[in-house]
Amino acid sequence: MVSSRVSKRLTHEVKTALSQNDKRGQSKHTAKQAARAEAQRTHTSYTQITGLYATSSYSTYVKQALVALRWIADRYGCKRLEECRPYLPAYYAEMQERGLSAWTIRTRVYALCSVYDADYATLFGVENLPARHRAAIKRGRQISASDSRHHTPEQEAVRTIARACGARRGGILGLTAEDLLSRDGHLYVHLTEKGGKEREAIVLPEYETAVREIFSDYAENPKAAATGGKQRLFSRTALPKDMPLHYLRAQYAQDLYRYYAAQGAATGELYHCRADRKGQCYDKGILKAVSLNLGHSRCDVVVSHYLW
């Protein structure tokens, strides 16, 4: 068992190491746009933007790095960050022996790479990390039993918003009465989400009336916080951590794909699935539209994580 003193020291050293990549409060989207503009201006290649722009990303890296470092400290008697470094390959082997998922392994590896500011080949002595396969994804594929606990009127309103526009947790918590927009005969919800990136997601037609009523009913919610002089629609209690928002986002993606297909938005250019979904195909034009509304930029992400 790692002593409290050692645990606190490792926590401090991890946070200090990650501070060099801490970009919280800044917009990753703005940074990407500036990098692209600079690359075009100087006729050079685009510089990949790195760093921890979202608080959730920073917290995840701290947590996952400490899981590994505390195991090493307990097993090998290490007391400081640098003392743990030689034992990282042993921890990597231990993760594999335990059968941890490719997602978990990669997250911990990249967290430690950020802490030590080195690549995984140098730190762990491996050439490639475990491949992630769509067929192995289980989380968010169905409504869990825990969801039956959260059915207050405010939580039901959150579910409706998530199904109507595919909003993430941060986007829903940041909604104000001014974020409902109407143009071109459609209803949109303005969302500010991960890394400060903003998007306008179209509301599925069957939810337009319900969404209007929710914005009207919660415009002056006494339970919600006020930020920048604007009243938030929902309080934090409206979004418990185990609410299946990813499942609801997937439902939105699937409904939106069918909606665009029915509207004749298909381009005829096909995206062909691979691996266990070989033989299935989707229209690339519709996929791009769905991806834009979800806040993604790649068709394969939409197919793998939402159109299952």
PDB file of C-alpha atoms in Angstrom:
ATOM      1  CA  MET A   1       0.000   0.000   0.000  1.00  0.00           C
ATOM      2  CA  VAL A   2       1.426   3.358  -1.060  1.00  0.00           C
ATOM      3  CA  SER A   3       1.733   5.796   1.819  1.00  0.00           C
ATOM      4  CA  SER A   4      -0.282   8.993   1.820  1.00  0.00           C
ATOM      5  CA  ARG A   5       2.924  11.013   1.639  1.00  0.00           C
ATOM      6  CA  VAL A   6       4.177   9.219  -1.471  1.00  0.00           C
ATOM      7  CA  SER A   7       0.744   9.404  -3.110  1.00  0.00           C
ATOM      8  CA  LYS A   8       0.547  13.168  -2.537  1.00  0.00           C
ATOM      9  CA  ARG A   9       4.089  13.641  -3.873  1.00  0.00           C
ATOM     10  CA  LEU A  10       3.311  11.684  -7.048  1.00  0.00           C
ATOM     11  CA  THR A  11       0.086  13.624  -7.533  1.00  0.00           C
ATOM     12  CA  HIS A  12       1.956  16.911  -7.233  1.00  0.00           C
ATOM     13  CA  GLU A  13       4.681  15.800  -9.642  1.00  0.00           C
ATOM     14  CA  VAL A  14       2.148  14.518 -12.199  1.00  0.00           C
ATOM     15  CA  LYS A  15       0.209  17.793 -12.152  1.00  0.00           C
ATOM     16  CA  THR A  16       3.421  19.776 -12.417  1.00  0.00           C
ATOM     17  CA  ALA A  17       4.530  17.692 -15.412  1.00  0.00           C
ATOM     18  CA  LEU A  18       1.174  18.057 -17.123  1.00  0.00           C
ATOM     19  CA  SER A  19       1.167  21.829 -16.611  1.00  0.00           C
ATOM     20  CA  GLN A  20       3.339  22.179 -19.736  1.00  0.00           C
ATOM     21  CA  ASN A  21       0.429  20.809 -21.791  1.00  0.00           C
ATOM     22  CA  ASP A  22      -2.337  22.462 -19.791  1.00  0.00           C
ATOM     23  CA  LYS A  23      -4.391  24.591 -22.197  1.00  0.00           C
ATOM     24  CA  ARG A  24      -7.608  24.687 -20.207  1.00  0.00           C
ATOM     25  CA  GLY A  25      -9.601  27.849 -20.801  1.00  0.00           C
ATOM     26  CA  GLN A  26      -8.300  28.114 -24.353  1.00  0.00           C
ATOM     27  CA  SER A  27     -10.123  27.071 -27.504  1.00  0.00           C
ATOM     28  CA  LYS A  28      -8.584  24.134 -29.354  1.00  0.00           C
ATOM     29  CA  HIS A  29     -10.792  24.925 -32.340  1.00  0.00           C
ATOM     30  CA  THR A  30      -9.369  28.458 -32.497  1.00  0.00           C
ATOM     31  CA  ALA A  31      -5.826  27.111 -32.164  1.00  0.00           C
ATOM     32  CA  LYS A  32      -6.409  24.699 -35.065  1.00  0.00           C
ATOM     33  CA  GLN A  33      -7.824  27.463 -37.244  1.00  0.00           C
ATOM     34  CA  ALA A  34      -4.818  29.683 -36.485  1.00  0.00           C
ATOM     35  CA  ALA A  35      -2.390  26.835 -37.271  1.00  0.00           C
ATOM     36  CA  ARG A  36      -4.117  26.126 -40.595  1.00  0.00           C
ATOM     37  CA  ALA A  37      -4.101  29.822 -41.522  1.00  0.00           C
ATOM     38  CA  GLU A  38      -0.388  30.076 -40.670  1.00  0.00           C
ATOM     39  CA  ALA A  39       0.383  26.965 -42.741  1.00  0.00           C
ATOM     40  CA  GLN A  40      -1.432  28.464 -45.731  1.00  0.00           C
ATOM     41  CA  ARG A  41       0.255  31.830 -45.288  1.00  0.00           C
ATOM     42  CA  THR A  42       3.763  30.383 -45.083  1.00  0.00           C
ATOM     43  CA  HIS A  43       3.112  27.500 -47.510  1.00  0.00           C
ATOM     44  CA  THR A  44       4.276  24.990 -44.918  1.00  0.00           C
ATOM     45  CA  SER A  45       2.749  21.818 -43.516  1.00  0.00           C
ATOM     46  CA  TYR A  46       0.044  22.027 -40.864  1.00  0.00           C
ATOM     47  CA  THR A  47       1.392  21.729 -37.314  1.00  0.00           C
ATOM     48  CA  GLN A  48      -0.651  19.279 -35.259  1.00  0.00           C
ATOM     49  CA  ILE A  49      -2.246  20.941 -32.249  1.00  0.00           C
ATOM     50  CA  THR A  50      -1.613  19.132 -28.985  1.00  0.00           C
ATOM     51  CA  GLY A  51      -2.375  19.858 -25.356  1.00  0.00           C
ATOM     52  CA  LEU A  52      -5.092  19.350 -22.780  1.00  0.00           C
ATOM     53  CA  TYR A  53      -7.785  21.878 -23.642  1.00  0.00           C
ATOM     54  CA  ALA A  54     -10.688  20.267 -21.769  1.00  0.00           C
ATOM     55  CA  THR A  55     -10.874  19.875 -17.992  1.00  0.00           C
ATOM     56  CA  SER A  56     -12.207  16.356 -18.491  1.00  0.00           C
ATOM     57  CA  SER A  57      -9.113  15.430 -20.534  1.00  0.00           C
ATOM     58  CA  TYR A  58      -6.777  16.900 -17.928  1.00  0.00           C
ATOM     59  CA  SER A  59      -8.571  15.094 -15.092  1.00  0.00           C
ATOM     60  CA  THR A  60      -8.513  11.810 -17.016  1.00  0.00           C
ATOM     61  CA  TYR A  61      -4.772  12.058 -17.656  1.00  0.00           C
ATOM     62  CA  VAL A  62      -4.050  12.816 -14.001  1.00  0.00           C
ATOM     63  CA  LYS A  63      -6.223   9.935 -12.812  1.00  0.00           C
ATOM     64  CA  GLN A  64      -4.953   7.347 -15.293  1.00  0.00           C
ATOM     65  CA  ALA A  65      -1.294   8.270 -14.836  1.00  0.00           C
ATOM     66  CA  LEU A  66      -1.623   7.955 -11.062  1.00  0.00           C
ATOM     67  CA  VAL A  67      -3.239   4.521 -11.340  1.00  0.00           C
ATOM     68  CA  ALA A  68      -0.088   3.289 -13.059  1.00  0.00           C
ATOM     69  CA  LEU A  69       2.400   5.179 -10.891  1.00  0.00           C
ATOM     70  CA  ARG A  70       0.841   4.068  -7.612  1.00  0.00           C
ATOM     71  CA  TRP A  71       0.988   0.446  -8.785  1.00  0.00           C
ATOM     72  CA  ILE A  72       4.678   0.866  -9.599  1.00  0.00           C
ATOM     73  CA  ALA A  73       5.372   2.670  -6.326  1.00  0.00           C
ATOM     74  CA  ASP A  74       3.645  -0.062  -4.343  1.00  0.00           C
ATOM     75  CA  ARG A  75       5.370  -2.886  -6.229  1.00  0.00           C
ATOM     76  CA  TYR A  76       8.897  -1.456  -6.481  1.00  0.00           C
ATOM     77  CA  GLY A  77       9.099   0.980  -3.574  1.00  0.00           C
ATOM     78  CA  CYS A  78       9.446   4.083  -5.751  1.00  0.00           C
ATOM     79  CA  LYS A  79       8.811   7.452  -4.148  1.00  0.00           C
ATOM     80  CA  ARG A  80       9.184   9.893  -7.027  1.00  0.00           C
ATOM     81  CA  LEU A  81       8.132  10.234 -10.635  1.00  0.00           C
ATOM     82  CA  GLU A  82      11.565   9.613 -12.150  1.00  0.00           C
ATOM     83  CA  GLU A  83      12.083   6.552  -9.947  1.00  0.00           C
ATOM     84  CA  CYS A  84       8.967   4.980 -11.510  1.00  0.00           C
ATOM     85  CA  ARG A  85      10.103   5.465 -15.104  1.00  0.00           C
ATOM     86  CA  PRO A  86      12.267   2.296 -15.448  1.00  0.00           C
ATOM     87  CA  TYR A  87       9.298   0.140 -14.416  1.00  0.00           C
ATOM     88  CA  LEU A  88       6.826   1.415 -17.016  1.00  0.00           C
ATOM     89  CA  PRO A  89       7.417  -1.606 -19.331  1.00  0.00           C
ATOM     90  CA  ALA A  90       6.579  -3.905 -16.414  1.00  0.00           C
ATOM     91  CA  TYR A  91       3.329  -2.043 -15.833  1.00  0.00           C
ATOM     92  CA  TYR A  92       2.492  -2.276 -19.539  1.00  0.00           C
ATOM     93  CA  ALA A  93       2.975  -6.059 -19.382  1.00  0.00           C
ATOM     94  CA  GLU A  94       0.776  -6.179 -16.287  1.00  0.00           C
ATOM     95  CA  MET A  95      -2.037  -4.346 -18.092  1.00  0.00           C
ATOM     96  CA  GLN A  96      -1.900  -6.884 -20.891  1.00  0.00           C
ATOM     97  CA  GLU A  97      -1.908  -9.815 -18.479  1.00  0.00           C
ATOM     98  CA  ARG A  98      -5.013  -8.421 -16.776  1.00  0.00           C
ATOM     99  CA  GLY A  99      -6.759  -8.227 -20.144  1.00  0.00           C
ATOM    100  CA  LEU A 100      -7.526  -4.510 -19.982  1.00  0.00           C
ATOM    101  CA  SER A 101      -9.269  -3.126 -23.045  1.00  0.00           C
ATOM    102  CA  ALA A 102      -7.310  -1.455 -25.826  1.00  0.00           C
ATOM    103  CA  TRP A 103      -9.013   1.833 -24.946  1.00  0.00           C
ATOM    104  CA  THR A 104      -7.893   1.699 -21.303  1.00  0.00           C
ATOM    105  CA  ILE A 105      -4.339   0.722 -22.189  1.00  0.00           C
ATOM    106  CA  ARG A 106      -3.983   3.468 -24.777  1.00  0.00           C
ATOM    107  CA  THR A 107      -5.411   6.118 -22.448  1.00  0.00           C
ATOM    108  CA  ARG A 108      -2.976   5.232 -19.657  1.00  0.00           C
ATOM    109  CA  VAL A 109      -0.065   5.035 -22.063  1.00  0.00           C
ATOM    110  CA  TYR A 110      -0.791   8.435 -23.602  1.00  0.00           C
ATOM    111  CA  ALA A 111      -1.326   9.948 -20.143  1.00  0.00           C
ATOM    112  CA  LEU A 112       2.115   8.731 -19.075  1.00  0.00           C
ATOM    113  CA  CYS A 113       3.647   9.898 -22.358  1.00  0.00           C
ATOM    114  CA  SER A 114       2.317  13.363 -21.604  1.00  0.00           C
ATOM    115  CA  VAL A 115       3.619  13.232 -18.034  1.00  0.00           C
ATOM    116  CA  TYR A 116       7.132  12.143 -19.074  1.00  0.00           C
ATOM    117  CA  ASP A 117       7.069  14.121 -22.343  1.00  0.00           C
ATOM    118  CA  ALA A 118       8.257  11.112 -24.353  1.00  0.00           C
ATOM    119  CA  ASP A 119       6.824   8.697 -26.931  1.00  0.00           C
ATOM    120  CA  TYR A 120       5.518   5.277 -25.959  1.00  0.00           C
ATOM    121  CA  ALA A 121       8.273   3.406 -27.801  1.00  0.00           C
ATOM    122  CA  THR A 122      10.842   5.081 -25.559  1.00  0.00           C
ATOM    123  CA  LEU A 123       8.874   4.684 -22.331  1.00  0.00           C
ATOM    124  CA  PHE A 124       7.343   1.239 -22.755  1.00  0.00           C
ATOM    125  CA  GLY A 125       9.588  -0.430 -25.307  1.00  0.00           C
ATOM    126  CA  VAL A 126       6.715  -1.310 -27.674  1.00  0.00           C
ATOM    127  CA  GLU A 127       6.369  -0.499 -31.361  1.00  0.00           C
ATOM    128  CA  ASN A 128       2.574  -0.526 -31.524  1.00  0.00           C
ATOM    129  CA  LEU A 129      -0.275  -0.171 -29.046  1.00  0.00           C
ATOM    130  CA  PRO A 130      -3.258  -2.581 -29.033  1.00  0.00           C
ATOM    131  CA  ALA A 131      -5.699  -1.937 -31.866  1.00  0.00           C
ATOM    132  CA  ARG A 132      -9.200  -0.767 -31.007  1.00  0.00           C
ATOM    133  CA  HIS A 133     -11.992  -2.676 -32.721  1.00  0.00           C
ATOM    134  CA  ARG A 134     -15.559  -1.483 -33.070  1.00  0.00           C
ATOM    135  CA  ALA A 135     -16.929  -4.943 -32.259  1.00  0.00           C
ATOM    136  CA  ALA A 136     -15.334  -4.755 -28.807  1.00  0.00           C
ATOM    137  CA  ILE A 137     -17.199  -1.582 -27.830  1.00  0.00           C
ATOM    138  CA  LYS A 138     -19.825  -2.232 -25.168  1.00  0.00           C
ATOM    139  CA  ARG A 139     -20.205   1.035 -23.311  1.00  0.00           C
ATOM    140  CA  GLY A 140     -23.094   3.228 -24.473  1.00  0.00           C
ATOM    141  CA  ARG A 141     -24.623   0.553 -26.653  1.00  0.00           C
ATOM    142  CA  GLN A 142     -27.761   0.224 -24.561  1.00  0.00           C
ATOM    143  CA  ILE A 143     -29.711   1.824 -21.730  1.00  0.00           C
ATOM    144  CA  SER A 144     -28.315   0.505 -18.454  1.00  0.00           C
ATOM    145  CA  ALA A 145     -30.290  -0.445 -15.375  1.00  0.00           C
ATOM    146  CA  SER A 146     -28.912   2.602 -13.542  1.00  0.00           C
ATOM    147  CA  ASP A 147     -30.802   4.898 -15.899  1.00  0.00           C
ATOM    148  CA  SER A 148     -34.077   3.962 -14.229  1.00  0.00           C
ATOM    149  CA  ARG A 149     -33.081   6.099 -11.219  1.00  0.00           C
ATOM    150  CA  HIS A 150     -33.068   9.417 -13.038  1.00  0.00           C
ATOM    151  CA  HIS A 151     -36.517  10.536 -14.078  1.00  0.00           C
ATOM    152  CA  THR A 152     -37.205  13.936 -12.556  1.00  0.00           C
ATOM    153  CA  PRO A 153     -38.927  16.409 -14.921  1.00  0.00           C
ATOM    154  CA  GLU A 154     -35.614  18.229 -15.399  1.00  0.00           C
ATOM    155  CA  GLN A 155     -33.782  14.994 -16.222  1.00  0.00           C
ATOM    156  CA  GLU A 156     -36.488  14.007 -18.700  1.00  0.00           C
ATOM    157  CA  ALA A 157     -36.062  17.420 -20.333  1.00  0.00           C
ATOM    158  CA  VAL A 158     -32.326  16.751 -20.653  1.00  0.00           C
ATOM    159  CA  ARG A 159     -33.033  13.409 -22.313  1.00  0.00           C
ATOM    160  CA  THR A 160     -35.290  15.100 -24.823  1.00  0.00           C
ATOM    161  CA  ILE A 161     -32.616  17.687 -25.659  1.00  0.00           C
ATOM    162  CA  ALA A 162     -30.007  14.944 -26.097  1.00  0.00           C
ATOM    163  CA  ARG A 163     -32.275  12.936 -28.401  1.00  0.00           C
ATOM    164  CA  ALA A 164     -33.299  16.071 -30.304  1.00  0.00           C
ATOM    165  CA  CYS A 165     -29.862  17.523 -31.080  1.00  0.00           C
ATOM    166  CA  GLY A 166     -27.203  15.030 -29.921  1.00  0.00           C
ATOM    167  CA  ALA A 167     -25.701  17.341 -27.310  1.00  0.00           C
ATOM    168  CA  ARG A 168     -22.867  16.255 -25.029  1.00  0.00           C
ATOM    169  CA  ARG A 169     -22.905  16.789 -21.263  1.00  0.00           C
ATOM    170  CA  GLY A 170     -20.923  20.030 -21.346  1.00  0.00           C
ATOM    171  CA  GLY A 171     -23.044  21.399 -24.160  1.00  0.00           C
ATOM    172  CA  ILE A 172     -26.281  20.749 -22.284  1.00  0.00           C
ATOM    173  CA  LEU A 173     -24.984  22.262 -19.034  1.00  0.00           C
ATOM    174  CA  GLY A 174     -23.994  25.420 -20.902  1.00  0.00           C
ATOM    175  CA  LEU A 175     -27.345  26.014 -22.612  1.00  0.00           C
ATOM    176  CA  THR A 176     -29.118  29.335 -22.133  1.00  0.00           C
ATOM    177  CA  ALA A 177     -32.404  30.645 -23.527  1.00  0.00           C
ATOM    178  CA  GLU A 178     -30.471  32.406 -26.294  1.00  0.00           C
ATOM    179  CA  ASP A 179     -29.093  29.139 -27.702  1.00  0.00           C
ATOM    180  CA  LEU A 180     -32.268  28.152 -29.560  1.00  0.00           C
ATOM    181  CA  LEU A 181     -32.101  29.393 -33.138  1.00  0.00           C
ATOM    182  CA  SER A 182     -34.528  29.290 -36.043  1.00  0.00           C
ATOM    183  CA  ARG A 183     -33.563  29.762 -39.684  1.00  0.00           C
ATOM    184  CA  ASP A 184     -34.179  28.300 -43.125  1.00  0.00           C
ATOM    185  CA  GLY A 185     -37.300  26.573 -41.816  1.00  0.00           C
ATOM    186  CA  HIS A 186     -35.283  24.555 -39.277  1.00  0.00           C
ATOM    187  CA  LEU A 187     -34.620  24.740 -35.555  1.00  0.00           C
ATOM    188  CA  TYR A 188     -31.026  24.652 -34.267  1.00  0.00           C
ATOM    189  CA  VAL A 189     -29.386  24.494 -30.864  1.00  0.00           C
ATOM    190  CA  HIS A 190     -26.141  26.397 -30.387  1.00  0.00           C
ATOM    191  CA  LEU A 191     -23.687  24.320 -28.352  1.00  0.00           C
ATOM    192  CA  THR A 192     -20.305  25.084 -26.800  1.00  0.00           C
ATOM    193  CA  GLU A 193     -18.539  21.830 -26.022  1.00  0.00           C
ATOM    194  CA  LYS A 194     -15.128  20.189 -25.708  1.00  0.00           C
ATOM    195  CA  GLY A 195     -12.187  22.549 -26.004  1.00  0.00           C
ATOM    196  CA  GLY A 196     -14.518  25.524 -26.403  1.00  0.00           C
ATOM    197  CA  LYS A 197     -15.576  24.347 -29.855  1.00  0.00           C
ATOM    198  CA  GLU A 198     -18.937  25.714 -30.940  1.00  0.00           C
ATOM    199  CA  ARG A 199     -21.484  24.167 -33.270  1.00  0.00           C
ATOM    200  CA  GLU A 200     -25.096  24.495 -34.260  1.00  0.00           C
ATOM    201  CA  ALA A 201     -26.913  21.167 -34.260  1.00  0.00           C
ATOM    202  CA  ILE A 202     -30.128  20.790 -36.180  1.00  0.00           C
ATOM    203  CA  VAL A 203     -33.123  19.677 -34.106  1.00  0.00           C
ATOM    204  CA  LEU A 204     -34.925  16.605 -35.430  1.00  0.00           C
ATOM    205  CA  PRO A 205     -38.349  17.771 -36.704  1.00  0.00           C
ATOM    206  CA  GLU A 206     -40.309  15.436 -34.424  1.00  0.00           C
ATOM    207  CA  TYR A 207     -38.771  17.117 -31.360  1.00  0.00           C
ATOM    208  CA  GLU A 208     -39.106  20.771 -32.393  1.00  0.00           C
ATOM    209  CA  THR A 209     -42.257  21.474 -30.377  1.00  0.00           C
ATOM    210  CA  ALA A 210     -40.911  19.723 -27.274  1.00  0.00           C
ATOM    211  CA  VAL A 211     -37.577  21.571 -27.512  1.00  0.00           C
ATOM    212  CA  ARG A 212     -39.302  24.955 -27.813  1.00  0.00           C
ATOM    213  CA  GLU A 213     -41.375  24.174 -24.714  1.00  0.00           C
ATOM    214  CA  ILE A 214     -38.310  23.082 -22.734  1.00  0.00           C
ATOM    215  CA  PHE A 215     -36.396  26.262 -23.554  1.00  0.00           C
ATOM    216  CA  SER A 216     -39.424  28.311 -22.589  1.00  0.00           C
ATOM    217  CA  ASP A 217     -40.112  26.407 -19.344  1.00  0.00           C
ATOM    218  CA  TYR A 218     -36.489  26.412 -18.116  1.00  0.00           C
ATOM    219  CA  ALA A 219     -35.469  29.888 -19.265  1.00  0.00           C
ATOM    220  CA  GLU A 220     -35.690  31.149 -15.653  1.00  0.00           C
ATOM    221  CA  ASN A 221     -34.675  28.019 -13.784  1.00  0.00           C
ATOM    222  CA  PRO A 222     -33.940  28.992 -10.136  1.00  0.00           C
ATOM    223  CA  LYS A 223     -31.883  25.800  -9.670  1.00  0.00           C
ATOM    224  CA  ALA A 224     -29.482  26.552 -12.506  1.00  0.00           C
ATOM    225  CA  ALA A 225     -26.365  28.696 -12.261  1.00  0.00           C
ATOM    226  CA  ALA A 226     -25.920  32.046 -13.948  1.00  0.00           C
ATOM    227  CA  THR A 227     -22.725  32.661 -15.931  1.00  0.00           C
ATOM    228  CA  GLY A 228     -21.752  35.871 -17.647  1.00  0.00           C
ATOM    229  CA  GLY A 229     -25.113  37.369 -16.790  1.00  0.00           C
ATOM    230  CA  LYS A 230     -26.967  34.562 -18.552  1.00  0.00           C
ATOM    231  CA  GLN A 231     -29.188  32.038 -16.805  1.00  0.00           C
ATOM    232  CA  ARG A 232     -28.391  28.413 -17.568  1.00  0.00           C
ATOM    233  CA  LEU A 233     -31.297  26.160 -18.475  1.00  0.00           C
ATOM    234  CA  PHE A 234     -30.329  23.159 -16.359  1.00  0.00           C
ATOM    235  CA  SER A 235     -28.741  22.508 -12.990  1.00  0.00           C
ATOM    236  CA  ARG A 236     -25.940  19.965 -12.604  1.00  0.00           C
ATOM    237  CA  THR A 237     -28.309  17.563 -10.839  1.00  0.00           C
ATOM    238  CA  ALA A 238     -30.147  17.230 -14.146  1.00  0.00           C
ATOM    239  CA  LEU A 239     -27.161  15.348 -15.600  1.00  0.00           C
ATOM    240  CA  PRO A 240     -26.011  12.513 -13.315  1.00  0.00           C
ATOM    241  CA  LYS A 241     -22.769  10.966 -14.509  1.00  0.00           C
ATOM    242  CA  ASP A 242     -24.381   7.646 -15.379  1.00  0.00           C
ATOM    243  CA  MET A 243     -27.038   9.171 -17.633  1.00  0.00           C
ATOM    244  CA  PRO A 244     -26.518   7.414 -21.018  1.00  0.00           C
ATOM    245  CA  LEU A 245     -25.908  10.509 -23.121  1.00  0.00           C
ATOM    246  CA  HIS A 246     -23.741   8.620 -25.610  1.00  0.00           C
ATOM    247  CA  TYR A 247     -26.604   6.211 -26.244  1.00  0.00           C
ATOM    248  CA  LEU A 248     -28.940   9.168 -26.817  1.00  0.00           C
ATOM    249  CA  ARG A 249     -26.404  10.821 -29.144  1.00  0.00           C
ATOM    250  CA  ALA A 250     -26.284   7.584 -31.118  1.00  0.00           C
ATOM    251  CA  GLN A 251     -30.071   7.577 -31.396  1.00  0.00           C
ATOM    252  CA  TYR A 252     -29.888  11.152 -32.685  1.00  0.00           C
ATOM    253  CA  ALA A 253     -27.247  10.195 -35.264  1.00  0.00           C
ATOM    254  CA  GLN A 254     -29.292   7.265 -36.539  1.00  0.00           C
ATOM    255  CA  ASP A 255     -32.525   9.291 -36.719  1.00  0.00           C
ATOM    256  CA  LEU A 256     -30.711  12.169 -38.412  1.00  0.00           C
ATOM    257  CA  TYR A 257     -29.178   9.862 -41.026  1.00  0.00           C
ATOM    258  CA  ARG A 258     -32.642   8.515 -41.869  1.00  0.00           C
ATOM    259  CA  TYR A 259     -34.045  12.076 -41.969  1.00  0.00           C
ATOM    260  CA  TYR A 260     -31.407  13.312 -44.431  1.00  0.00           C
ATOM    261  CA  ALA A 261     -31.851  10.190 -46.557  1.00  0.00           C
ATOM    262  CA  ALA A 262     -35.620  10.790 -46.719  1.00  0.00           C
ATOM    263  CA  GLN A 263     -34.959  14.405 -47.737  1.00  0.00           C
ATOM    264  CA  GLY A 264     -32.955  13.237 -50.752  1.00  0.00           C
ATOM    265  CA  ALA A 265     -29.597  14.433 -49.411  1.00  0.00           C
ATOM    266  CA  ALA A 266     -27.691  11.381 -50.685  1.00  0.00           C
ATOM    267  CA  THR A 267     -24.765  12.136 -52.991  1.00  0.00           C
ATOM    268  CA  GLY A 268     -24.274   8.635 -54.331  1.00  0.00           C
ATOM    269  CA  GLU A 269     -20.678   8.520 -53.088  1.00  0.00           C
ATOM    270  CA  LEU A 270     -20.472   5.539 -50.758  1.00  0.00           C
ATOM    271  CA  TYR A 271     -18.535   4.823 -47.578  1.00  0.00           C
ATOM    272  CA  HIS A 272     -17.817   1.093 -47.392  1.00  0.00           C
ATOM    273  CA  CYS A 273     -17.472  -0.503 -43.955  1.00  0.00           C
ATOM    274  CA  ARG A 274     -14.668  -2.914 -43.169  1.00  0.00           C
ATOM    275  CA  ALA A 275     -13.775  -5.702 -40.733  1.00  0.00           C
ATOM    276  CA  ASP A 276     -16.828  -7.190 -39.000  1.00  0.00           C
ATOM    277  CA  ARG A 277     -19.163  -4.819 -40.892  1.00  0.00           C
ATOM    278  CA  LYS A 278     -17.803  -5.593 -44.324  1.00  0.00           C
ATOM    279  CA  GLY A 279     -20.567  -5.410 -46.931  1.00  0.00           C
ATOM    280  CA  GLN A 280     -22.408  -2.506 -45.283  1.00  0.00           C
ATOM    281  CA  CYS A 281     -22.224   0.956 -46.799  1.00  0.00           C
ATOM    282  CA  TYR A 282     -23.437   4.508 -46.137  1.00  0.00           C
ATOM    283  CA  ASP A 283     -23.723   7.633 -48.232  1.00  0.00           C
ATOM    284  CA  LYS A 284     -20.697   9.878 -47.639  1.00  0.00           C
ATOM    285  CA  GLY A 285     -22.653  13.092 -48.148  1.00  0.00           C
ATOM    286  CA  ILE A 286     -25.155  12.179 -45.451  1.00  0.00           C
ATOM    287  CA  LEU A 287     -22.385  10.945 -43.154  1.00  0.00           C
ATOM    288  CA  LYS A 288     -20.611  14.290 -43.416  1.00  0.00           C
ATOM    289  CA  ALA A 289     -23.824  16.148 -42.552  1.00  0.00           C
ATOM    290  CA  VAL A 290     -24.466  13.886 -39.559  1.00  0.00           C
ATOM    291  CA  SER A 291     -20.835  14.204 -38.470  1.00  0.00           C
ATOM    292  CA  LEU A 292     -21.025  18.008 -38.598  1.00  0.00           C
ATOM    293  CA  ASN A 293     -24.129  18.037 -36.402  1.00  0.00           C
ATOM    294  CA  LEU A 294     -22.469  15.692 -33.893  1.00  0.00           C
ATOM    295  CA  GLY A 295     -19.365  17.848 -33.626  1.00  0.00           C
ATOM    296  CA  HIS A 296     -17.058  15.360 -35.365  1.00  0.00           C
ATOM    297  CA  SER A 297     -15.086  15.645 -38.578  1.00  0.00           C
ATOM    298  CA  ARG A 298     -14.586  12.030 -39.674  1.00  0.00           C
ATOM    299  CA  CYS A 299     -17.094   9.669 -41.263  1.00  0.00           C
ATOM    300  CA  ASP A 300     -15.474   6.573 -39.750  1.00  0.00           C
ATOM    301  CA  VAL A 301     -16.079   7.895 -36.218  1.00  0.00           C
ATOM    302  CA  VAL A 302     -19.789   8.310 -36.935  1.00  0.00           C
ATOM    303  CA  VAL A 303     -20.090   4.833 -38.411  1.00  0.00           C
ATOM    304  CA  SER A 304     -18.091   3.101 -35.677  1.00  0.00           C
ATOM    305  CA  HIS A 305     -19.457   4.879 -32.621  1.00  0.00           C
ATOM    306  CA  TYR A 306     -22.970   5.965 -33.557  1.00  0.00           C
ATOM    307  CA  LEU A 307     -24.445   3.991 -36.466  1.00  0.00           C
ATOM    308  CA  TRP A 308     -24.341   0.576 -34.806  1.00  0.00           C
TER     309      TRP A 308
END
